[in-house]
PDB file of C-alpha atoms in Angstrom:
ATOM      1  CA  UNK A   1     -19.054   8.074  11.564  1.00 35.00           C
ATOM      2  CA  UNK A   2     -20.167   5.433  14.089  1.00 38.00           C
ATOM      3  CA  UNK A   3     -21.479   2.044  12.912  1.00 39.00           C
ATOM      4  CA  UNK A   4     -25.139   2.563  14.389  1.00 40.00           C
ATOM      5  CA  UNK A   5     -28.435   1.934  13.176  1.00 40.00           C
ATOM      6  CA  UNK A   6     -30.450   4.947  11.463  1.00 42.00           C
ATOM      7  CA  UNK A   7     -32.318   5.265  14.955  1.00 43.00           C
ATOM      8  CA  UNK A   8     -33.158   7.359  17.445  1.00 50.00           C
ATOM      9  CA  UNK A   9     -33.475   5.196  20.194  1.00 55.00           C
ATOM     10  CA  UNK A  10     -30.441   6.112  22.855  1.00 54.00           C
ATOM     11  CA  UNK A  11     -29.630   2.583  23.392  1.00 59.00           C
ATOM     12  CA  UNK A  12     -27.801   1.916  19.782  1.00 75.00           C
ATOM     13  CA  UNK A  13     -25.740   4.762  21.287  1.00 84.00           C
ATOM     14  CA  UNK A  14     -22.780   4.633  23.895  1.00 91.00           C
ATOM     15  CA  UNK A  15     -23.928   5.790  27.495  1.00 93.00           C
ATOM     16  CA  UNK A  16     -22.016   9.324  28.212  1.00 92.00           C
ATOM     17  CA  UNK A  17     -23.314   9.326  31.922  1.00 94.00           C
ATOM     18  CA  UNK A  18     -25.282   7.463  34.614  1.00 95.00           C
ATOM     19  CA  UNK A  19     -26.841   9.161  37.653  1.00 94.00           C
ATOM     20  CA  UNK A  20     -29.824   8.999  40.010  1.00 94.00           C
ATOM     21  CA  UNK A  21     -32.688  11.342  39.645  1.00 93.00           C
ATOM     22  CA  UNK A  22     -35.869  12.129  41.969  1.00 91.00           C
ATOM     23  CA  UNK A  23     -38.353  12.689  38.808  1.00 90.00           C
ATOM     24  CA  UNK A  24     -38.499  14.241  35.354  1.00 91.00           C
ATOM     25  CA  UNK A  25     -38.252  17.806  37.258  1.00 91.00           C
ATOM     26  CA  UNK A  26     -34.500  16.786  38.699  1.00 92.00           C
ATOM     27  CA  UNK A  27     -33.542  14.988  35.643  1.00 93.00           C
ATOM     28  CA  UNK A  28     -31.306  16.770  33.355  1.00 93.00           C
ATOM     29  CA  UNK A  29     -32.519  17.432  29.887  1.00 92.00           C
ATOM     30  CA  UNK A  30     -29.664  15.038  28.524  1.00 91.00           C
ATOM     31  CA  UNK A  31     -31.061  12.118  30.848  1.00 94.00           C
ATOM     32  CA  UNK A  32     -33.222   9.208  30.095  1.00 93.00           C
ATOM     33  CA  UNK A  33     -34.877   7.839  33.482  1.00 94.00           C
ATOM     34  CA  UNK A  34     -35.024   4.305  33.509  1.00 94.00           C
ATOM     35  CA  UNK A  35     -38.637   4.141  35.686  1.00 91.00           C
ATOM     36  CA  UNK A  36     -39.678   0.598  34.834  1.00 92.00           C
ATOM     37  CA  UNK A  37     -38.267  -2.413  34.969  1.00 92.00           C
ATOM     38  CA  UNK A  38     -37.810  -5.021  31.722  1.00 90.00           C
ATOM     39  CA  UNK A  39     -41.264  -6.889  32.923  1.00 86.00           C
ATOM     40  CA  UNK A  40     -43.057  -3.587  33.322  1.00 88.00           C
ATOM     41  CA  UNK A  41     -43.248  -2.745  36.786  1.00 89.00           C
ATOM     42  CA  UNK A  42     -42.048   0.699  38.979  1.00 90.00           C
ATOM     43  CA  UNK A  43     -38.080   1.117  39.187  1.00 91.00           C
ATOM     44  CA  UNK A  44     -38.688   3.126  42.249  1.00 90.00           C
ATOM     45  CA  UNK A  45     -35.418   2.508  44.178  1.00 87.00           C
ATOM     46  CA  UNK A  46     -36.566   4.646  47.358  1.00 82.00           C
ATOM     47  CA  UNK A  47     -39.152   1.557  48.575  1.00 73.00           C
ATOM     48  CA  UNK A  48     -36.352  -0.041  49.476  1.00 53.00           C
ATOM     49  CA  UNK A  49     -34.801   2.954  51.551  1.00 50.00           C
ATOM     50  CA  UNK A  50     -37.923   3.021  53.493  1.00 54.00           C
ATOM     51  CA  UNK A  51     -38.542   6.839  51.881  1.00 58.00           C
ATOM     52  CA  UNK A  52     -42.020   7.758  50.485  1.00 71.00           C
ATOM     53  CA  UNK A  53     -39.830   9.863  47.937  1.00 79.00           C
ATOM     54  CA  UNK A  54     -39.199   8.550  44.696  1.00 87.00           C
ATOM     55  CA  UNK A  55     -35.484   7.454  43.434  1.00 90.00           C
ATOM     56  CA  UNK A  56     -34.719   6.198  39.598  1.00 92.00           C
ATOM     57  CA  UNK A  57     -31.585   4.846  37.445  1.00 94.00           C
ATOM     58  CA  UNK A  58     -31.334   8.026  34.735  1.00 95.00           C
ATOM     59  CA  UNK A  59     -28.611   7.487  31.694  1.00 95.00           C
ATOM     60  CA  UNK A  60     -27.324  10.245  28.936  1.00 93.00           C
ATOM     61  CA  UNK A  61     -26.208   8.592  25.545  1.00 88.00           C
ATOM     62  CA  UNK A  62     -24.161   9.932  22.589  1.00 75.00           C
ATOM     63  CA  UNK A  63     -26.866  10.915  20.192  1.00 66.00           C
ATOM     64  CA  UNK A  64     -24.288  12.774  17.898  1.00 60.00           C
ATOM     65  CA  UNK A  65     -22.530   9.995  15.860  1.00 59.00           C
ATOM     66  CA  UNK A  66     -21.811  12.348  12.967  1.00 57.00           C
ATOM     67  CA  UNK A  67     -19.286  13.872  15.491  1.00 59.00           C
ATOM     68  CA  UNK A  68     -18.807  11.733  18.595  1.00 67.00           C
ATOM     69  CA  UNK A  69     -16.330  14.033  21.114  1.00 73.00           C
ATOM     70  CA  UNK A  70     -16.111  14.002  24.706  1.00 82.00           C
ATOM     71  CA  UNK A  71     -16.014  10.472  26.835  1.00 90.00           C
ATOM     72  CA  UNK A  72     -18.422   7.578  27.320  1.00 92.00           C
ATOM     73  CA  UNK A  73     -18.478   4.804  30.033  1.00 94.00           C
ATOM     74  CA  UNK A  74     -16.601   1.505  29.007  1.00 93.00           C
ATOM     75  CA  UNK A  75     -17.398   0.149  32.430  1.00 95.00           C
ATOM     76  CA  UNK A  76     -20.372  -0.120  35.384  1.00 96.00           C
ATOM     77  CA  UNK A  77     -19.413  -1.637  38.722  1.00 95.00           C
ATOM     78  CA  UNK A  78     -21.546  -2.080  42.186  1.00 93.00           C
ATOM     79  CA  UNK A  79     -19.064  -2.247  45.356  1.00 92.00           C
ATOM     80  CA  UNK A  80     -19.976  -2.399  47.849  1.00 89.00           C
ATOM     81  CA  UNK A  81     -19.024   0.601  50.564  1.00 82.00           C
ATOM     82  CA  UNK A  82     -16.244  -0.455  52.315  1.00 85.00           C
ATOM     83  CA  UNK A  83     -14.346  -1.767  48.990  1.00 88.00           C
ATOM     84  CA  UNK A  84     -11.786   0.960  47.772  1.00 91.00           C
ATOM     85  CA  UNK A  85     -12.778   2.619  44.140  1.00 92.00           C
ATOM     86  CA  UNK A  86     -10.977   1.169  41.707  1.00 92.00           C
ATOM     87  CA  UNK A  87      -8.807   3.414  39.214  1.00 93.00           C
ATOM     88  CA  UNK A  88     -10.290   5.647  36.901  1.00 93.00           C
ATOM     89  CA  UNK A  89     -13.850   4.910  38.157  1.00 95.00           C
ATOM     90  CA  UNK A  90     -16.152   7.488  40.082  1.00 94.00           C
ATOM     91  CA  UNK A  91     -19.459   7.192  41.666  1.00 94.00           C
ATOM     92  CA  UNK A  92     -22.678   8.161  39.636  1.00 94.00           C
ATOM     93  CA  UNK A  93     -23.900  11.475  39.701  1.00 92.00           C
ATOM     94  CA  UNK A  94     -26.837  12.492  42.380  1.00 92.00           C
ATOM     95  CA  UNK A  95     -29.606  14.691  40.786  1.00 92.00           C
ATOM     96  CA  UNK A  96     -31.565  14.383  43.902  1.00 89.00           C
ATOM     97  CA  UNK A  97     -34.264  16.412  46.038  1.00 87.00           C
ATOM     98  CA  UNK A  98     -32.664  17.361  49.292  1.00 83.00           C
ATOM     99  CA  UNK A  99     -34.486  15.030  51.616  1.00 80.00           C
ATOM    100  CA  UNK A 100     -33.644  11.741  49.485  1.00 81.00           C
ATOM    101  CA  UNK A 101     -30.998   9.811  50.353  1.00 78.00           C
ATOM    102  CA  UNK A 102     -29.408   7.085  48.492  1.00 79.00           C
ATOM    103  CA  UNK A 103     -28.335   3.477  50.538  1.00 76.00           C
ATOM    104  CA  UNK A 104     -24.809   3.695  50.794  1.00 79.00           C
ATOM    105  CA  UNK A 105     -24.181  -0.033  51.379  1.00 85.00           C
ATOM    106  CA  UNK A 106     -23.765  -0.934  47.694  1.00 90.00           C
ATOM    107  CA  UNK A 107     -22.275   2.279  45.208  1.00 92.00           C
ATOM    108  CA  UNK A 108     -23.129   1.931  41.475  1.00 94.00           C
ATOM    109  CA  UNK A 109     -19.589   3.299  39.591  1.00 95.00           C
ATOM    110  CA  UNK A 110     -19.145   4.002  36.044  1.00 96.00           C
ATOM    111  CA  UNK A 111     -15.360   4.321  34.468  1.00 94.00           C
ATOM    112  CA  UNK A 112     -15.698   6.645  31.394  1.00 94.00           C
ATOM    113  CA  UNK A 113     -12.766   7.354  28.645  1.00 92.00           C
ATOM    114  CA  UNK A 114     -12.741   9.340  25.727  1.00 91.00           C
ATOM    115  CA  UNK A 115     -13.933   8.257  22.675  1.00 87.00           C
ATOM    116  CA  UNK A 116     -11.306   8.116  20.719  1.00 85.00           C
ATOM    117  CA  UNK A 117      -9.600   5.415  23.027  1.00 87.00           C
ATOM    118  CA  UNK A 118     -12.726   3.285  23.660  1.00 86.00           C
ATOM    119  CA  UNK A 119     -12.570   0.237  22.012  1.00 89.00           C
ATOM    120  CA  UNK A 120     -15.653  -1.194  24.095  1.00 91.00           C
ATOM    121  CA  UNK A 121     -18.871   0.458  25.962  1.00 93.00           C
ATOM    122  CA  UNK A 122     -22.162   0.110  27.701  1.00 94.00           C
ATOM    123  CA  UNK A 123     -25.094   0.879  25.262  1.00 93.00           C
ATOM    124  CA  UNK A 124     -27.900   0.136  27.575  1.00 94.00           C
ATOM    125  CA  UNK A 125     -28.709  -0.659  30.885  1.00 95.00           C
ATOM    126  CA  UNK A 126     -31.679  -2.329  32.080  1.00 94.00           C
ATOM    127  CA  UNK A 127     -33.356  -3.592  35.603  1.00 94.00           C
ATOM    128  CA  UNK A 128     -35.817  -6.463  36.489  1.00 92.00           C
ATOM    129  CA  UNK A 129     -36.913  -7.820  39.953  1.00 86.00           C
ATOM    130  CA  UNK A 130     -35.630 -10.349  42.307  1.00 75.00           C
ATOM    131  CA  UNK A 131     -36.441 -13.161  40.221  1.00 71.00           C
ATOM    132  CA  UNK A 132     -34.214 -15.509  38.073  1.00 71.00           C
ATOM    133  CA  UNK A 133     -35.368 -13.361  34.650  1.00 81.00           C
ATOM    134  CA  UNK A 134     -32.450 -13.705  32.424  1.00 87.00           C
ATOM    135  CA  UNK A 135     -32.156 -10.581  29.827  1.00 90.00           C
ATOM    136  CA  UNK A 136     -30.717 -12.159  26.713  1.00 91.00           C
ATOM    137  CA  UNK A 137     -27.368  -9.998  25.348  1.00 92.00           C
ATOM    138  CA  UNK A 138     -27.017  -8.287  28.675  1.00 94.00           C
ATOM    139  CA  UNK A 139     -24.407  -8.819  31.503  1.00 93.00           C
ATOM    140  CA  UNK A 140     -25.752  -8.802  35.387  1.00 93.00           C
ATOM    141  CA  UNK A 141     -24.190  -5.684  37.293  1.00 93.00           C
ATOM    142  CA  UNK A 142     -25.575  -7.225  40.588  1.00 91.00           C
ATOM    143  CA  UNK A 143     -28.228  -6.569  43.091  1.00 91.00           C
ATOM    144  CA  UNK A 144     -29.319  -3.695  44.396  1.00 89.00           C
ATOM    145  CA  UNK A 145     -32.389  -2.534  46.621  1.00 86.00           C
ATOM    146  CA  UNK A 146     -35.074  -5.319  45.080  1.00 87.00           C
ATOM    147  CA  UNK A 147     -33.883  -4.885  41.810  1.00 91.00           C
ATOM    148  CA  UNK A 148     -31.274  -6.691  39.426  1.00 93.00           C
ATOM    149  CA  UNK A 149     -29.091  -4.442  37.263  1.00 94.00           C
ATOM    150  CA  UNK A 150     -27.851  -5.665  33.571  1.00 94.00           C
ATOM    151  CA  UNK A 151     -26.431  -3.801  31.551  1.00 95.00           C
ATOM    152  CA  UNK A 152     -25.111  -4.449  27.433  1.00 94.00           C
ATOM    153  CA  UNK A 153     -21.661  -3.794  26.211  1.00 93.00           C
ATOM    154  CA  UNK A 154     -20.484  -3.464  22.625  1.00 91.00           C
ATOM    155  CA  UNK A 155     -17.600  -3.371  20.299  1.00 91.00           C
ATOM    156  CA  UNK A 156     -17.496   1.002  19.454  1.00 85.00           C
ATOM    157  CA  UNK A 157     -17.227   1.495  15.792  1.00 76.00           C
ATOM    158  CA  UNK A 158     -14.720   4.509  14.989  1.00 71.00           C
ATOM    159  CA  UNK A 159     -15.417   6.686  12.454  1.00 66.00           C
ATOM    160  CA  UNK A 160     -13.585   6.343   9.460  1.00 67.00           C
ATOM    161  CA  UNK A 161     -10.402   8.775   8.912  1.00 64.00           C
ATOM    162  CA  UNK A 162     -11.003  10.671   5.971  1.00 63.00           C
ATOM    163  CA  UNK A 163      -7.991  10.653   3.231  1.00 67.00           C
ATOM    164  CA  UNK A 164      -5.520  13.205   3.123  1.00 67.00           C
ATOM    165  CA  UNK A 165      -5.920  16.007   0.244  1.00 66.00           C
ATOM    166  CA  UNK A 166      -2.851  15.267  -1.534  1.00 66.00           C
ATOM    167  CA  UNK A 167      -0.539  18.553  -1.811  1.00 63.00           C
ATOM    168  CA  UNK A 168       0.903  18.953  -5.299  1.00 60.00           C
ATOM    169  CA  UNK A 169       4.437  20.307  -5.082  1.00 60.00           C
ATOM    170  CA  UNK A 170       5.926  23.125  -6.570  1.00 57.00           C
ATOM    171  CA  UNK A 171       7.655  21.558  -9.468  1.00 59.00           C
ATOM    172  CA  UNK A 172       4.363  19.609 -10.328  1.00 61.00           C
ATOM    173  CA  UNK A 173       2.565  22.871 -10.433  1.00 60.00           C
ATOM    174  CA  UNK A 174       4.754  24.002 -12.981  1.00 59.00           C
ATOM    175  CA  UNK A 175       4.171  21.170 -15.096  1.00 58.00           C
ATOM    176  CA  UNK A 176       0.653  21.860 -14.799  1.00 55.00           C
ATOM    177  CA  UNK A 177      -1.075  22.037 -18.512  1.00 53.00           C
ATOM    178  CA  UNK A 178      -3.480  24.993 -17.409  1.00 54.00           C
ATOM    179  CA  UNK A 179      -0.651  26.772 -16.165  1.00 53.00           C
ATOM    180  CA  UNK A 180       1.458  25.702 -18.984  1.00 53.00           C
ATOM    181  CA  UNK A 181      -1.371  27.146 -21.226  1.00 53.00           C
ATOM    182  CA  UNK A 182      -1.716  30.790 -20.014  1.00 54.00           C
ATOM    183  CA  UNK A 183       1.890  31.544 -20.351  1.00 54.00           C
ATOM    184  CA  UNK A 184       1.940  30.584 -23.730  1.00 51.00           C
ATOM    185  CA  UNK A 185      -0.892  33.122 -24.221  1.00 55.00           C
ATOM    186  CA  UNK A 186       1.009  35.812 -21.882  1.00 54.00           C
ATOM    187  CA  UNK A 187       4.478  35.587 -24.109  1.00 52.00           C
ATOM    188  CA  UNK A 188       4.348  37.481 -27.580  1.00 54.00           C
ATOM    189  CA  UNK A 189       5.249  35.393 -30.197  1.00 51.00           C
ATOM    190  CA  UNK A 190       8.324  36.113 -32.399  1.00 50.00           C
ATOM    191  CA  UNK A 191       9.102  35.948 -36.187  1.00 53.00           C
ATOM    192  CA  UNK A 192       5.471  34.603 -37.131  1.00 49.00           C
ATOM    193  CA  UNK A 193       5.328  33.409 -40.307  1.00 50.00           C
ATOM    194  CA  UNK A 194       3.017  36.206 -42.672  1.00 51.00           C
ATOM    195  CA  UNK A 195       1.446  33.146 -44.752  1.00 51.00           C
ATOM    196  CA  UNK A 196      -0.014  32.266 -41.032  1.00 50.00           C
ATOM    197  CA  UNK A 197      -0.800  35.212 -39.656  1.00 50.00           C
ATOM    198  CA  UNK A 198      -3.267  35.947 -42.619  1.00 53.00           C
ATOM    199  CA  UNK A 199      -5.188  33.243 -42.364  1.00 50.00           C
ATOM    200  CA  UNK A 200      -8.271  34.085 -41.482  1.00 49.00           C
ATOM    201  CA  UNK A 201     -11.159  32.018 -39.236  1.00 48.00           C
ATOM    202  CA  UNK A 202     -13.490  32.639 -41.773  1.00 49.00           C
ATOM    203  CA  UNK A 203     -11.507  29.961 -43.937  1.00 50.00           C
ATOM    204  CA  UNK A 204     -12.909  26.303 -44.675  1.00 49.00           C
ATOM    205  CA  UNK A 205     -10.535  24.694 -42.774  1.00 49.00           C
ATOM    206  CA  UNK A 206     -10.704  27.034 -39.782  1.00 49.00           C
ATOM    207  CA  UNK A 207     -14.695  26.574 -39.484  1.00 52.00           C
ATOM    208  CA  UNK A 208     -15.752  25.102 -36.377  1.00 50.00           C
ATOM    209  CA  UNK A 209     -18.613  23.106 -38.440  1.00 54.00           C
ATOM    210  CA  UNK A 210     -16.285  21.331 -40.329  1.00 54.00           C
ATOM    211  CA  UNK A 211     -14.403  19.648 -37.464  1.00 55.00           C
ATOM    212  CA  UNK A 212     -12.605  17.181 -40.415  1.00 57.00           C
ATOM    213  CA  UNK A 213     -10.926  20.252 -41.474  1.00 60.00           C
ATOM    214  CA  UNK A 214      -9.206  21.124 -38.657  1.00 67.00           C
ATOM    215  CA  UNK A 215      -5.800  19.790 -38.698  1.00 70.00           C
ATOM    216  CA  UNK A 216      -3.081  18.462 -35.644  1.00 71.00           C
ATOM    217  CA  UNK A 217      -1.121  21.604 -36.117  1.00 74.00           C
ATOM    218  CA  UNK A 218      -4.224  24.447 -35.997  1.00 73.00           C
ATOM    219  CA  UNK A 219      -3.513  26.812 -33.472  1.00 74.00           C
ATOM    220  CA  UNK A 220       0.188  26.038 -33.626  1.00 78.00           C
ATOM    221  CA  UNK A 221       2.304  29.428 -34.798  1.00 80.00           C
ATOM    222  CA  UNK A 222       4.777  28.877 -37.951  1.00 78.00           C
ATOM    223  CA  UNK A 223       8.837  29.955 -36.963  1.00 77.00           C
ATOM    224  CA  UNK A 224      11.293  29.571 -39.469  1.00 75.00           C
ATOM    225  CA  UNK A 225      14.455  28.571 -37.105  1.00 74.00           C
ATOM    226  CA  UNK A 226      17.232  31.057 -37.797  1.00 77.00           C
ATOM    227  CA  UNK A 227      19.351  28.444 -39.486  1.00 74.00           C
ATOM    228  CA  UNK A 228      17.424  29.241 -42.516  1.00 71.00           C
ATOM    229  CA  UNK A 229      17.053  32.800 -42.759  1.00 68.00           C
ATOM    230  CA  UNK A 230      18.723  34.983 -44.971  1.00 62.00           C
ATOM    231  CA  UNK A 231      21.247  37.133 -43.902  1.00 57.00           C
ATOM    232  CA  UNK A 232      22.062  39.400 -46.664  1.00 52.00           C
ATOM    233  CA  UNK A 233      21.294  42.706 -46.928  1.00 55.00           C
ATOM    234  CA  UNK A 234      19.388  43.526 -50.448  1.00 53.00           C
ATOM    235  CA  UNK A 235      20.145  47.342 -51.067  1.00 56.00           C
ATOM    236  CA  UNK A 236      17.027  49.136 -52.098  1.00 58.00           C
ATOM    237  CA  UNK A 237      16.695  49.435 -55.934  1.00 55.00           C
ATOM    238  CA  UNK A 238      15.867  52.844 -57.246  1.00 59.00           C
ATOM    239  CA  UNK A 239      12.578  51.871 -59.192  1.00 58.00           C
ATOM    240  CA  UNK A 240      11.334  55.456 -60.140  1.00 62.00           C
ATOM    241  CA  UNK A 241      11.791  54.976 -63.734  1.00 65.00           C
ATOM    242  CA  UNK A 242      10.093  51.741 -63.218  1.00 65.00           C
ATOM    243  CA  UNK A 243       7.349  51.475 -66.363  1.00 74.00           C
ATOM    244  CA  UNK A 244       4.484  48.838 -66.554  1.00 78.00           C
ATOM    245  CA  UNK A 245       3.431  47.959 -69.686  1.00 80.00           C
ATOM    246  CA  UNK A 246       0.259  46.017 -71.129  1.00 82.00           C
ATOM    247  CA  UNK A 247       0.353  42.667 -72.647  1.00 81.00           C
ATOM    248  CA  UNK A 248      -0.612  44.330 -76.212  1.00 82.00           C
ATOM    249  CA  UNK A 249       2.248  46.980 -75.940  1.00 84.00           C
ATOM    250  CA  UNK A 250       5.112  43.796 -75.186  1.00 81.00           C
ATOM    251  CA  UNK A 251       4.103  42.405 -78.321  1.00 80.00           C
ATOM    252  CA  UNK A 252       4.286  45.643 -80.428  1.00 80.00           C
ATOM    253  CA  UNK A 253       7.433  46.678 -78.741  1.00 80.00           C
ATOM    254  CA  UNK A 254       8.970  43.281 -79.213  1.00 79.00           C
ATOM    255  CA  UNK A 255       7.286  42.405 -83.021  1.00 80.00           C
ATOM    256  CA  UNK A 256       9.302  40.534 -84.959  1.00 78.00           C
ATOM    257  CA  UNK A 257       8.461  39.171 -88.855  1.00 78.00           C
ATOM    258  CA  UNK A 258      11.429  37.239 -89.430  1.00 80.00           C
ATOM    259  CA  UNK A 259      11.709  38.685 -93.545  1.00 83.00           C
ATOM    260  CA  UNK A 260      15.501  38.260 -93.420  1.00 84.00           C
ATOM    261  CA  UNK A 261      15.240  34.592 -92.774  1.00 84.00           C
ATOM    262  CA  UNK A 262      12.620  34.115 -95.190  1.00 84.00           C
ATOM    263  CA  UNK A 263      14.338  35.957 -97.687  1.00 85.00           C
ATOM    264  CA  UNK A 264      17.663  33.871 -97.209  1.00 83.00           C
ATOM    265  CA  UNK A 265      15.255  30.568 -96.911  1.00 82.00           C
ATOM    266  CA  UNK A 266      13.907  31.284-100.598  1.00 82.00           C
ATOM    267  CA  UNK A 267      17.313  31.789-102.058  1.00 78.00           C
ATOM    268  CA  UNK A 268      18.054  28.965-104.545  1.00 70.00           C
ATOM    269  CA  UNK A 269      21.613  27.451-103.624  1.00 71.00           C
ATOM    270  CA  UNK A 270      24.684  27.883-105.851  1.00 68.00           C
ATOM    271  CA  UNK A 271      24.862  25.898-108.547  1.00 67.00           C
ATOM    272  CA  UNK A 272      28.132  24.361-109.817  1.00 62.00           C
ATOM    273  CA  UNK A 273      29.399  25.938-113.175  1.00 55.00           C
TER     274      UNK A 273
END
């Protein structure tokens, strides 16, 4: 984006083009005519030609600085007509009624180069009489038909290149948590531990209002590593017979008194004869 004030005046903008024009009719809708001078008076370059006609100075500018494309002139020269035109310069542009002529002993030429190459341009152009006026900030073109031309050159202000989106290779992709995440999710887990797969969300330390019950391993499934389980086959015990029995019935089936050791207790011991 250029470097310009928030403005729409055309002259904080480089000049695209600079032509003569006959009036607004002839102008192109991209043209500015310049019709008065700096002091106020009529630009009217045809009094000079001797032509009842009119004749003006009309400039385009580069309005869109969001996206400046195309060229704009770095350059304005006046030769006059017997000097050769220098390289990569070309007279104005003529948007003229047929019966005006313009005096072909002095040429106005502009050079214009892309934007993207420019590192200086002409931003304005102005005109005052005869007189030694001095426009402050603006260089003197030279004389032309009664009227000095100046015009101001700048510094062009590039936009700045936007940064790069940064591609992510393949291999960081695949270290990627979110991806990481959803294949966990896609893979069934294996020899799940029962104790874990019964607890239920419903539980204390599972409730999402008690966040100081949560734990660093929630959500983390329970594998015993194979190390550790048991190999052995246990045959399966024939348990038809199988007979469950109260606590009352255990203690009548297995009622002792203990008589005999009582008995033997009470005994008085041999005496010695």
């Amino acid at each position: 984006m250029m470097a310009a004030p928030e403005t729409n005046d055309p002259s904080c903008y480089p000049l695209t083009g600079m032509g003569w024009s006959s009036n607004p009719s002839t102008c192109p809708k991209e043209y500015q005519l310049i019709n008065t001078t700096a002091d106020g008076s009529s630009a009217n370059f045809a009094k000079g030609f001797g032509q009842k006609s009119s004749c003006f100075l009309c400039v385009s500018s580069l309005l869109n600085k969001e996206n400046p494309q195309g060229d704009i002139v770095s350059d304005i020269q006046l030769l006059p007509d017997k000097n050769p035109l220098p390289s990569g310069y070309a007279f104005i542009a003529e948007f003229l009624d047929p019966k005006v002529n313009v005096s072909k002993k002095k040429r106005l030429c502009i050079k214009r180069v892309p934007f993207s190459e420019a590192d200086t341009a002409v931003f304005d152009v102005k005109l005052t009489g005869k007189s030694k006026q001095i426009v402050p900030l603006y260089t003197c073109i030279g004389e032309l038909s009664g009227f000095v031309i100046w015009c101001r050159k700048g510094k062009v202000a590039k936009p700045k290149p936007l940064p790069k989106p940064r591609s992510i290779s393949f291999d960081m992709r695949g270290l990627s948590l979110e991806n990481e995440s959803s294949r966990i999710k896609e893979e069934p887990l294996v020899r799940i531990s029962k104790r874990r797969t019964n607890l239920e969300h419903k539980d204390s330390i599972y409730s999402a209002e008690n966040i100081y019950g949560i734990s660093a391993m929630d959500g983390v499934p329970f594998v015993l590593h194979p190390r550790f389980e048991s190999n052995v086959n246990v045959p399966n015990a024939n348990i038809r017979n199988f007979q469950i029995k109260s606590h009352a019935e255990i203690e009548n089936e297995y009622n002792y008194s203990f008589m005999t050791e009582k008995t033997a207790a009470a005994r008085l011991p041999p005496t010695a004869s």
